[in-house]
Short mmCIF file of N, CA and C in Angstrom, two decimals:
data_model
loop_
_atom_site.label_atom_id
_atom_site.label_comp_id
_atom_site.label_asym_id
_atom_site.label_seq_id
_atom_site.Cartn_x
_atom_site.Cartn_y
_atom_site.Cartn_z
N MET A 1 0.86 -1.18 0.00
CA MET A 1 0.00 0.00 0.00
C MET A 1 0.89 1.23 0.00
N LYS A 2 0.92 1.96 -1.12
CA LYS A 2 1.73 3.16 -1.24
C LYS A 2 0.87 4.38 -0.96
N THR A 3 1.22 5.15 0.07
CA THR A 3 0.45 6.35 0.41
C THR A 3 1.22 7.60 0.03
N SER A 4 0.48 8.64 -0.28
CA SER A 4 1.07 9.95 -0.56
C SER A 4 0.07 11.03 -0.15
N ILE A 5 0.62 12.19 0.11
CA ILE A 5 -0.19 13.34 0.51
C ILE A 5 0.25 14.53 -0.33
N ARG A 6 -0.73 15.26 -0.85
CA ARG A 6 -0.38 16.45 -1.63
C ARG A 6 -1.34 17.59 -1.29
N LYS A 7 -0.85 18.80 -1.49
CA LYS A 7 -1.64 19.98 -1.20
C LYS A 7 -2.70 20.19 -2.29
N CYS A 8 -3.89 20.59 -1.85
CA CYS A 8 -4.98 20.91 -2.78
C CYS A 8 -4.82 22.34 -3.30
N THR A 9 -5.27 22.56 -4.52
CA THR A 9 -5.29 23.90 -5.11
C THR A 9 -6.70 24.18 -5.60
N LEU A 10 -6.92 25.38 -6.09
CA LEU A 10 -8.22 25.71 -6.65
C LEU A 10 -8.61 24.79 -7.81
N GLU A 11 -7.63 24.26 -8.49
CA GLU A 11 -7.89 23.32 -9.58
C GLU A 11 -8.52 22.01 -9.07
N ASP A 12 -8.39 21.76 -7.77
CA ASP A 12 -8.91 20.53 -7.16
C ASP A 12 -10.31 20.71 -6.57
N LEU A 13 -10.95 21.83 -6.87
CA LEU A 13 -12.22 22.17 -6.23
C LEU A 13 -13.25 21.05 -6.34
N GLN A 14 -13.44 20.49 -7.53
CA GLN A 14 -14.44 19.44 -7.71
C GLN A 14 -14.09 18.20 -6.91
N LEU A 15 -12.81 17.81 -6.93
CA LEU A 15 -12.37 16.65 -6.12
C LEU A 15 -12.63 16.88 -4.64
N LEU A 16 -12.36 18.11 -4.18
CA LEU A 16 -12.59 18.45 -2.78
C LEU A 16 -14.07 18.39 -2.43
N GLN A 17 -14.91 18.90 -3.31
CA GLN A 17 -16.36 18.80 -3.09
C GLN A 17 -16.79 17.34 -3.01
N ASP A 18 -16.28 16.53 -3.91
CA ASP A 18 -16.68 15.12 -3.96
C ASP A 18 -16.25 14.37 -2.70
N ILE A 19 -14.98 14.49 -2.33
CA ILE A 19 -14.52 13.75 -1.14
C ILE A 19 -15.11 14.32 0.14
N GLY A 20 -15.30 15.64 0.16
CA GLY A 20 -15.88 16.26 1.35
C GLY A 20 -17.30 15.80 1.60
N THR A 21 -18.13 15.82 0.56
CA THR A 21 -19.52 15.40 0.74
C THR A 21 -19.61 13.89 0.99
N GLU A 22 -18.78 13.11 0.30
CA GLU A 22 -18.82 11.66 0.50
C GLU A 22 -18.44 11.29 1.92
N THR A 23 -17.34 11.81 2.42
CA THR A 23 -16.86 11.39 3.75
C THR A 23 -17.73 11.97 4.86
N TYR A 24 -18.27 13.18 4.67
CA TYR A 24 -19.18 13.74 5.69
C TYR A 24 -20.45 12.90 5.76
N ASN A 25 -21.00 12.56 4.60
CA ASN A 25 -22.19 11.69 4.55
C ASN A 25 -21.93 10.36 5.24
N GLU A 26 -20.79 9.73 4.91
CA GLU A 26 -20.47 8.45 5.51
C GLU A 26 -20.36 8.53 7.03
N THR A 27 -19.81 9.63 7.50
CA THR A 27 -19.56 9.79 8.93
C THR A 27 -20.80 10.16 9.73
N TYR A 28 -21.65 11.01 9.15
CA TYR A 28 -22.71 11.60 9.97
C TYR A 28 -24.13 11.38 9.51
N SER A 29 -24.37 10.85 8.32
CA SER A 29 -25.75 10.77 7.83
C SER A 29 -26.64 9.90 8.70
N HIS A 30 -26.08 8.86 9.30
CA HIS A 30 -26.89 8.00 10.16
C HIS A 30 -27.23 8.64 11.51
N LEU A 31 -26.61 9.76 11.82
CA LEU A 31 -26.84 10.43 13.11
C LEU A 31 -27.63 11.73 12.97
N ASN A 32 -28.02 12.07 11.75
CA ASN A 32 -28.73 13.32 11.47
C ASN A 32 -29.89 13.06 10.53
N THR A 33 -30.80 14.02 10.48
CA THR A 33 -31.90 13.90 9.52
C THR A 33 -31.36 14.17 8.10
N PRO A 34 -31.98 13.59 7.09
CA PRO A 34 -31.55 13.87 5.71
C PRO A 34 -31.59 15.37 5.40
N GLU A 35 -32.59 16.08 5.93
CA GLU A 35 -32.71 17.52 5.67
C GLU A 35 -31.53 18.29 6.26
N ASN A 36 -31.15 17.95 7.49
CA ASN A 36 -30.03 18.64 8.12
C ASN A 36 -28.71 18.35 7.43
N ILE A 37 -28.50 17.10 7.02
CA ILE A 37 -27.29 16.74 6.28
C ILE A 37 -27.25 17.51 4.97
N HIS A 38 -28.35 17.52 4.24
CA HIS A 38 -28.41 18.22 2.96
C HIS A 38 -28.09 19.71 3.13
N GLU A 39 -28.69 20.34 4.12
CA GLU A 39 -28.45 21.76 4.36
C GLU A 39 -26.98 22.02 4.68
N TYR A 40 -26.39 21.19 5.53
CA TYR A 40 -24.98 21.37 5.87
C TYR A 40 -24.09 21.21 4.64
N LEU A 41 -24.30 20.15 3.88
CA LEU A 41 -23.47 19.91 2.71
C LEU A 41 -23.58 21.04 1.68
N GLU A 42 -24.80 21.55 1.51
CA GLU A 42 -25.00 22.67 0.57
C GLU A 42 -24.27 23.94 1.04
N THR A 43 -24.16 24.10 2.32
CA THR A 43 -23.48 25.29 2.87
C THR A 43 -21.98 25.11 2.91
N ALA A 44 -21.52 23.99 3.43
CA ALA A 44 -20.10 23.78 3.66
C ALA A 44 -19.30 23.44 2.40
N PHE A 45 -19.94 22.82 1.42
CA PHE A 45 -19.19 22.31 0.27
C PHE A 45 -19.64 22.92 -1.06
N ASN A 46 -20.30 24.08 -1.01
CA ASN A 46 -20.66 24.70 -2.28
C ASN A 46 -19.43 25.37 -2.89
N THR A 47 -19.48 25.64 -4.16
CA THR A 47 -18.33 26.16 -4.90
C THR A 47 -17.81 27.46 -4.31
N GLU A 48 -18.69 28.38 -3.99
CA GLU A 48 -18.27 29.68 -3.44
C GLU A 48 -17.55 29.50 -2.11
N GLN A 49 -18.11 28.68 -1.22
CA GLN A 49 -17.50 28.48 0.10
C GLN A 49 -16.12 27.83 -0.02
N LEU A 50 -16.02 26.77 -0.80
CA LEU A 50 -14.74 26.09 -0.91
C LEU A 50 -13.69 26.94 -1.65
N THR A 51 -14.12 27.73 -2.61
CA THR A 51 -13.19 28.65 -3.28
C THR A 51 -12.62 29.64 -2.28
N LYS A 52 -13.46 30.16 -1.43
CA LYS A 52 -13.04 31.09 -0.38
C LYS A 52 -12.03 30.42 0.57
N GLU A 53 -12.33 29.19 0.99
CA GLU A 53 -11.44 28.49 1.92
C GLU A 53 -10.12 28.11 1.25
N LEU A 54 -10.17 27.63 0.02
CA LEU A 54 -8.94 27.28 -0.70
C LEU A 54 -8.06 28.49 -0.96
N SER A 55 -8.67 29.66 -1.08
CA SER A 55 -7.94 30.89 -1.37
C SER A 55 -7.37 31.56 -0.12
N ASN A 56 -7.76 31.10 1.03
CA ASN A 56 -7.30 31.70 2.28
C ASN A 56 -5.88 31.22 2.58
N PRO A 57 -4.90 32.14 2.64
CA PRO A 57 -3.53 31.70 2.89
C PRO A 57 -3.30 31.12 4.28
N SER A 58 -4.26 31.29 5.19
CA SER A 58 -4.13 30.76 6.55
C SER A 58 -4.76 29.37 6.68
N SER A 59 -5.27 28.82 5.58
CA SER A 59 -5.85 27.49 5.56
C SER A 59 -5.12 26.65 4.54
N THR A 60 -4.99 25.37 4.84
CA THR A 60 -4.34 24.42 3.93
C THR A 60 -5.17 23.15 3.86
N PHE A 61 -5.48 22.72 2.64
CA PHE A 61 -6.15 21.43 2.39
C PHE A 61 -5.12 20.47 1.83
N LEU A 62 -5.14 19.24 2.28
CA LEU A 62 -4.26 18.20 1.77
C LEU A 62 -5.08 16.97 1.42
N PHE A 63 -4.77 16.38 0.28
CA PHE A 63 -5.39 15.13 -0.14
C PHE A 63 -4.46 13.97 0.23
N GLN A 64 -5.08 12.86 0.62
CA GLN A 64 -4.34 11.63 0.89
C GLN A 64 -4.70 10.59 -0.17
N TYR A 65 -3.69 9.95 -0.71
CA TYR A 65 -3.88 8.93 -1.73
C TYR A 65 -3.29 7.61 -1.27
N VAL A 66 -3.91 6.52 -1.67
CA VAL A 66 -3.37 5.17 -1.52
C VAL A 66 -3.37 4.57 -2.91
N ASP A 67 -2.18 4.19 -3.36
CA ASP A 67 -2.04 3.62 -4.70
C ASP A 67 -2.77 4.48 -5.75
N ASN A 68 -2.58 5.78 -5.68
CA ASN A 68 -3.15 6.78 -6.61
C ASN A 68 -4.66 6.94 -6.51
N MET A 69 -5.29 6.40 -5.45
CA MET A 69 -6.73 6.58 -5.23
C MET A 69 -6.93 7.56 -4.07
N LEU A 70 -7.75 8.57 -4.30
CA LEU A 70 -8.03 9.56 -3.25
C LEU A 70 -8.81 8.88 -2.15
N THR A 71 -8.25 8.89 -0.93
CA THR A 71 -8.84 8.17 0.20
C THR A 71 -9.28 9.06 1.35
N GLY A 72 -8.74 10.27 1.42
CA GLY A 72 -9.09 11.15 2.53
C GLY A 72 -8.52 12.53 2.34
N TYR A 73 -8.82 13.40 3.32
CA TYR A 73 -8.28 14.73 3.24
C TYR A 73 -8.20 15.35 4.62
N LEU A 74 -7.43 16.43 4.68
CA LEU A 74 -7.15 17.14 5.91
C LEU A 74 -7.23 18.64 5.62
N LYS A 75 -7.80 19.40 6.56
CA LYS A 75 -7.77 20.85 6.47
C LYS A 75 -7.24 21.40 7.77
N VAL A 76 -6.20 22.24 7.68
CA VAL A 76 -5.65 22.89 8.87
C VAL A 76 -5.79 24.41 8.71
N ASN A 77 -5.97 25.07 9.86
CA ASN A 77 -6.11 26.53 9.90
C ASN A 77 -5.19 27.11 10.96
N GLU A 78 -4.70 28.30 10.66
CA GLU A 78 -3.97 29.04 11.68
C GLU A 78 -4.45 30.49 11.69
N GLY A 79 -4.04 31.23 12.70
CA GLY A 79 -4.43 32.63 12.80
C GLY A 79 -5.93 32.82 12.82
N LYS A 80 -6.40 33.82 12.08
CA LYS A 80 -7.82 34.16 12.07
C LYS A 80 -8.69 33.16 11.31
N ALA A 81 -8.08 32.23 10.60
CA ALA A 81 -8.86 31.21 9.89
C ALA A 81 -9.40 30.15 10.84
N GLN A 82 -8.89 30.10 12.06
CA GLN A 82 -9.33 29.09 13.02
C GLN A 82 -10.78 29.34 13.42
N THR A 83 -11.49 28.26 13.69
CA THR A 83 -12.88 28.33 14.09
C THR A 83 -13.04 29.07 15.40
N TYR A 84 -12.14 28.81 16.35
CA TYR A 84 -12.13 29.48 17.65
C TYR A 84 -10.71 29.82 18.01
N GLU A 85 -10.53 30.83 18.85
CA GLU A 85 -9.20 31.19 19.30
C GLU A 85 -8.85 30.35 20.52
N ILE A 86 -7.88 29.50 20.36
CA ILE A 86 -7.43 28.62 21.43
C ILE A 86 -6.21 29.22 22.10
N GLY A 87 -5.39 29.86 21.32
CA GLY A 87 -4.16 30.47 21.83
C GLY A 87 -3.40 31.05 20.66
N ASP A 88 -2.48 31.92 20.97
CA ASP A 88 -1.70 32.59 19.93
C ASP A 88 -0.84 31.63 19.11
N ASN A 89 -0.50 30.51 19.71
CA ASN A 89 0.45 29.62 19.07
C ASN A 89 -0.16 28.25 18.79
N ALA A 90 -1.41 28.26 18.28
CA ALA A 90 -2.12 27.01 18.02
C ALA A 90 -2.45 26.85 16.55
N LEU A 91 -2.58 25.61 16.13
CA LEU A 91 -3.02 25.26 14.78
C LEU A 91 -4.25 24.38 14.92
N GLU A 92 -5.27 24.66 14.11
CA GLU A 92 -6.50 23.88 14.14
C GLU A 92 -6.53 22.86 13.03
N ILE A 93 -6.96 21.65 13.37
CA ILE A 93 -7.37 20.67 12.36
C ILE A 93 -8.88 20.83 12.26
N GLU A 94 -9.35 21.46 11.18
CA GLU A 94 -10.79 21.66 11.04
C GLU A 94 -11.48 20.43 10.47
N ARG A 95 -10.82 19.76 9.54
CA ARG A 95 -11.41 18.57 8.94
C ARG A 95 -10.34 17.50 8.78
N ILE A 96 -10.72 16.29 9.13
CA ILE A 96 -9.84 15.14 8.93
C ILE A 96 -10.77 13.95 8.67
N TYR A 97 -10.79 13.51 7.43
CA TYR A 97 -11.73 12.47 7.01
C TYR A 97 -11.05 11.44 6.11
N VAL A 98 -11.41 10.18 6.31
CA VAL A 98 -10.95 9.08 5.48
C VAL A 98 -12.20 8.31 5.04
N LYS A 99 -12.24 7.93 3.76
CA LYS A 99 -13.38 7.15 3.28
C LYS A 99 -13.56 5.88 4.11
N ASN A 100 -14.80 5.51 4.34
CA ASN A 100 -15.11 4.34 5.17
C ASN A 100 -14.39 3.07 4.71
N THR A 101 -14.28 2.88 3.41
CA THR A 101 -13.65 1.66 2.90
C THR A 101 -12.16 1.60 3.22
N PHE A 102 -11.59 2.69 3.70
CA PHE A 102 -10.18 2.74 4.04
C PHE A 102 -9.93 2.89 5.54
N HIS A 103 -10.98 2.74 6.34
CA HIS A 103 -10.82 2.80 7.81
C HIS A 103 -10.02 1.58 8.26
N GLU A 104 -9.43 1.72 9.44
CA GLU A 104 -8.68 0.63 10.08
C GLU A 104 -7.40 0.26 9.31
N LYS A 105 -6.85 1.21 8.56
CA LYS A 105 -5.63 0.97 7.82
C LYS A 105 -4.53 1.94 8.25
N GLY A 106 -4.77 2.73 9.30
CA GLY A 106 -3.79 3.67 9.78
C GLY A 106 -3.76 4.99 9.03
N LEU A 107 -4.73 5.19 8.12
CA LEU A 107 -4.71 6.40 7.29
C LEU A 107 -5.13 7.65 8.07
N GLY A 108 -6.07 7.50 9.02
CA GLY A 108 -6.44 8.64 9.85
C GLY A 108 -5.27 9.07 10.71
N LYS A 109 -4.53 8.11 11.23
CA LYS A 109 -3.36 8.41 12.03
C LYS A 109 -2.29 9.13 11.18
N LEU A 110 -2.14 8.69 9.94
CA LEU A 110 -1.19 9.33 9.03
C LEU A 110 -1.59 10.78 8.75
N LEU A 111 -2.88 11.02 8.51
CA LEU A 111 -3.34 12.40 8.30
C LEU A 111 -3.15 13.24 9.56
N LEU A 112 -3.48 12.68 10.70
CA LEU A 112 -3.29 13.41 11.96
C LEU A 112 -1.82 13.75 12.17
N GLN A 113 -0.95 12.80 11.90
CA GLN A 113 0.49 13.07 12.05
C GLN A 113 0.95 14.14 11.09
N THR A 114 0.37 14.17 9.90
CA THR A 114 0.68 15.23 8.94
C THR A 114 0.31 16.60 9.52
N GLY A 115 -0.88 16.68 10.15
CA GLY A 115 -1.29 17.93 10.79
C GLY A 115 -0.33 18.33 11.91
N ILE A 116 0.07 17.36 12.71
CA ILE A 116 1.02 17.63 13.80
C ILE A 116 2.35 18.11 13.23
N ASP A 117 2.82 17.46 12.16
CA ASP A 117 4.07 17.88 11.52
C ASP A 117 3.99 19.31 11.00
N ILE A 118 2.86 19.67 10.41
CA ILE A 118 2.67 21.04 9.92
C ILE A 118 2.73 22.02 11.08
N ALA A 119 2.07 21.67 12.18
CA ALA A 119 2.09 22.55 13.37
C ALA A 119 3.52 22.75 13.85
N ARG A 120 4.27 21.69 13.90
CA ARG A 120 5.67 21.79 14.36
C ARG A 120 6.51 22.63 13.39
N GLU A 121 6.32 22.40 12.09
CA GLU A 121 7.05 23.19 11.08
C GLU A 121 6.77 24.67 11.22
N ARG A 122 5.55 24.98 11.63
CA ARG A 122 5.15 26.40 11.78
C ARG A 122 5.37 26.90 13.21
N ASN A 123 6.10 26.12 13.99
CA ASN A 123 6.48 26.49 15.35
C ASN A 123 5.28 26.73 16.26
N LYS A 124 4.25 25.93 16.11
CA LYS A 124 3.08 26.01 16.97
C LYS A 124 3.32 25.15 18.21
N SER A 125 2.78 25.57 19.34
CA SER A 125 2.95 24.81 20.57
C SER A 125 1.77 23.88 20.85
N GLU A 126 0.65 24.09 20.14
CA GLU A 126 -0.52 23.25 20.33
C GLU A 126 -1.24 23.00 19.01
N ILE A 127 -1.90 21.88 18.96
CA ILE A 127 -2.78 21.58 17.84
C ILE A 127 -4.12 21.18 18.44
N TRP A 128 -5.21 21.59 17.78
CA TRP A 128 -6.53 21.32 18.36
C TRP A 128 -7.53 21.00 17.28
N LEU A 129 -8.65 20.43 17.73
CA LEU A 129 -9.76 20.17 16.82
C LEU A 129 -11.05 20.09 17.63
N GLY A 130 -12.16 20.20 16.93
CA GLY A 130 -13.48 20.03 17.53
C GLY A 130 -14.04 18.69 17.15
N ILE A 131 -14.64 18.00 18.12
CA ILE A 131 -15.23 16.68 17.86
C ILE A 131 -16.62 16.64 18.47
N TRP A 132 -17.58 16.24 17.65
CA TRP A 132 -18.95 16.10 18.10
C TRP A 132 -19.01 15.09 19.24
N ARG A 133 -19.71 15.43 20.29
CA ARG A 133 -19.78 14.55 21.48
C ARG A 133 -20.36 13.18 21.17
N LYS A 134 -21.13 13.05 20.08
CA LYS A 134 -21.69 11.75 19.72
C LYS A 134 -20.71 10.88 18.94
N ASN A 135 -19.59 11.44 18.54
CA ASN A 135 -18.61 10.71 17.74
C ASN A 135 -17.57 10.04 18.65
N LYS A 136 -18.01 9.01 19.36
CA LYS A 136 -17.18 8.34 20.36
C LYS A 136 -15.90 7.77 19.74
N ASN A 137 -15.98 7.22 18.55
CA ASN A 137 -14.78 6.66 17.91
C ASN A 137 -13.70 7.73 17.73
N ALA A 138 -14.10 8.91 17.26
CA ALA A 138 -13.13 9.99 17.05
C ALA A 138 -12.58 10.50 18.38
N ILE A 139 -13.43 10.60 19.39
CA ILE A 139 -12.97 11.05 20.70
C ILE A 139 -11.94 10.06 21.25
N ASP A 140 -12.26 8.78 21.20
CA ASP A 140 -11.34 7.75 21.69
C ASP A 140 -10.02 7.76 20.92
N PHE A 141 -10.11 7.89 19.60
CA PHE A 141 -8.90 7.91 18.75
C PHE A 141 -7.99 9.07 19.14
N HIS A 142 -8.57 10.26 19.26
CA HIS A 142 -7.75 11.43 19.56
C HIS A 142 -7.20 11.41 20.97
N GLN A 143 -7.94 10.87 21.92
CA GLN A 143 -7.40 10.72 23.27
C GLN A 143 -6.20 9.77 23.25
N LYS A 144 -6.30 8.69 22.50
CA LYS A 144 -5.20 7.75 22.37
C LYS A 144 -3.99 8.41 21.73
N MET A 145 -4.22 9.42 20.91
CA MET A 145 -3.14 10.14 20.23
C MET A 145 -2.62 11.32 21.05
N GLY A 146 -3.09 11.43 22.29
CA GLY A 146 -2.54 12.46 23.19
C GLY A 146 -3.33 13.75 23.30
N PHE A 147 -4.53 13.79 22.74
CA PHE A 147 -5.38 14.98 22.83
C PHE A 147 -6.18 14.91 24.13
N GLU A 148 -6.41 16.09 24.71
CA GLU A 148 -7.21 16.19 25.93
C GLU A 148 -8.35 17.18 25.72
N LYS A 149 -9.46 16.92 26.37
CA LYS A 149 -10.60 17.84 26.30
C LYS A 149 -10.25 19.12 27.05
N ARG A 150 -10.52 20.26 26.39
CA ARG A 150 -10.21 21.54 27.02
C ARG A 150 -11.43 22.45 27.08
N GLY A 151 -12.49 22.11 26.47
CA GLY A 151 -13.68 22.96 26.47
C GLY A 151 -14.69 22.41 25.51
N ASP A 152 -15.67 23.24 25.19
CA ASP A 152 -16.68 22.83 24.24
C ASP A 152 -17.29 24.04 23.55
N TYR A 153 -18.03 23.75 22.52
CA TYR A 153 -18.77 24.76 21.77
C TYR A 153 -19.89 24.08 21.03
N SER A 154 -20.82 24.85 20.54
CA SER A 154 -21.96 24.29 19.80
C SER A 154 -21.99 24.84 18.39
N ILE A 155 -22.48 24.00 17.47
CA ILE A 155 -22.74 24.43 16.10
C ILE A 155 -24.13 23.93 15.74
N PHE A 156 -24.67 24.48 14.68
CA PHE A 156 -25.97 24.00 14.18
C PHE A 156 -25.74 23.26 12.87
N ILE A 157 -26.30 22.06 12.80
CA ILE A 157 -26.37 21.31 11.56
C ILE A 157 -27.85 21.31 11.22
N GLY A 158 -28.20 22.15 10.26
CA GLY A 158 -29.62 22.37 9.99
C GLY A 158 -30.26 23.01 11.19
N ASP A 159 -31.32 22.40 11.69
CA ASP A 159 -32.02 22.96 12.84
C ASP A 159 -31.61 22.32 14.17
N GLU A 160 -30.58 21.47 14.16
CA GLU A 160 -30.16 20.77 15.37
C GLU A 160 -28.87 21.37 15.93
N GLU A 161 -28.92 21.73 17.21
CA GLU A 161 -27.71 22.18 17.89
C GLU A 161 -26.89 20.96 18.28
N GLN A 162 -25.59 20.99 17.92
CA GLN A 162 -24.73 19.87 18.24
C GLN A 162 -23.55 20.38 19.07
N ASN A 163 -23.31 19.70 20.17
CA ASN A 163 -22.23 20.09 21.10
C ASN A 163 -20.96 19.34 20.76
N ASN A 164 -19.87 20.10 20.66
CA ASN A 164 -18.57 19.57 20.33
C ASN A 164 -17.59 19.78 21.46
N TYR A 165 -16.67 18.83 21.62
CA TYR A 165 -15.55 19.03 22.52
C TYR A 165 -14.43 19.74 21.76
N ILE A 166 -13.71 20.59 22.44
CA ILE A 166 -12.43 21.11 21.93
C ILE A 166 -11.38 20.18 22.53
N MET A 167 -10.60 19.55 21.65
CA MET A 167 -9.56 18.65 22.11
C MET A 167 -8.21 19.19 21.64
N VAL A 168 -7.26 19.26 22.56
CA VAL A 168 -5.97 19.92 22.32
C VAL A 168 -4.84 18.96 22.64
N LYS A 169 -3.79 19.05 21.84
CA LYS A 169 -2.56 18.30 22.09
C LYS A 169 -1.43 19.32 22.20
N HIS A 170 -0.71 19.26 23.29
CA HIS A 170 0.46 20.12 23.46
C HIS A 170 1.64 19.49 22.72
N LEU A 171 2.35 20.28 21.96
CA LEU A 171 3.49 19.79 21.20
C LEU A 171 4.80 20.18 21.92
N GLN A 172 5.68 19.22 22.10
CA GLN A 172 6.95 19.50 22.77
C GLN A 172 7.95 20.10 21.80
#
């Protein structure tokens, strides 16, 4: 299994929309109403929104490939691009997704390590992410990887308020 990671560009917009909607659906559609999922996907992955995010110099999208097949992606933010201010020297992992058919192969860990490596390259002292409280697998995975709960926040997916943990890892 040969893996590679490459940075996304505006030319990758359609690929990003495809993998973003596919992996979000796989991860959350069974926990939300079809209407709420549809509304979220239309908002988060429309052409205008993704063009804005891809054009932001404080955000970076990376694609993960296995044997030349797109299997997952990662989005990191720093500075004002972060969802919440955690600290002056923090990097956010806003999105980290792997297609269901590639789970249990260490690919999520590889993407997470890529995010950690980026944070270290940029001299950040912490890396953080938000995880929905109902996503026990993700919470357990990140705790195993050294992340600790530091707070919480809420977002709306359609008409449902969803509570997320803020999980932070201190980098030595």
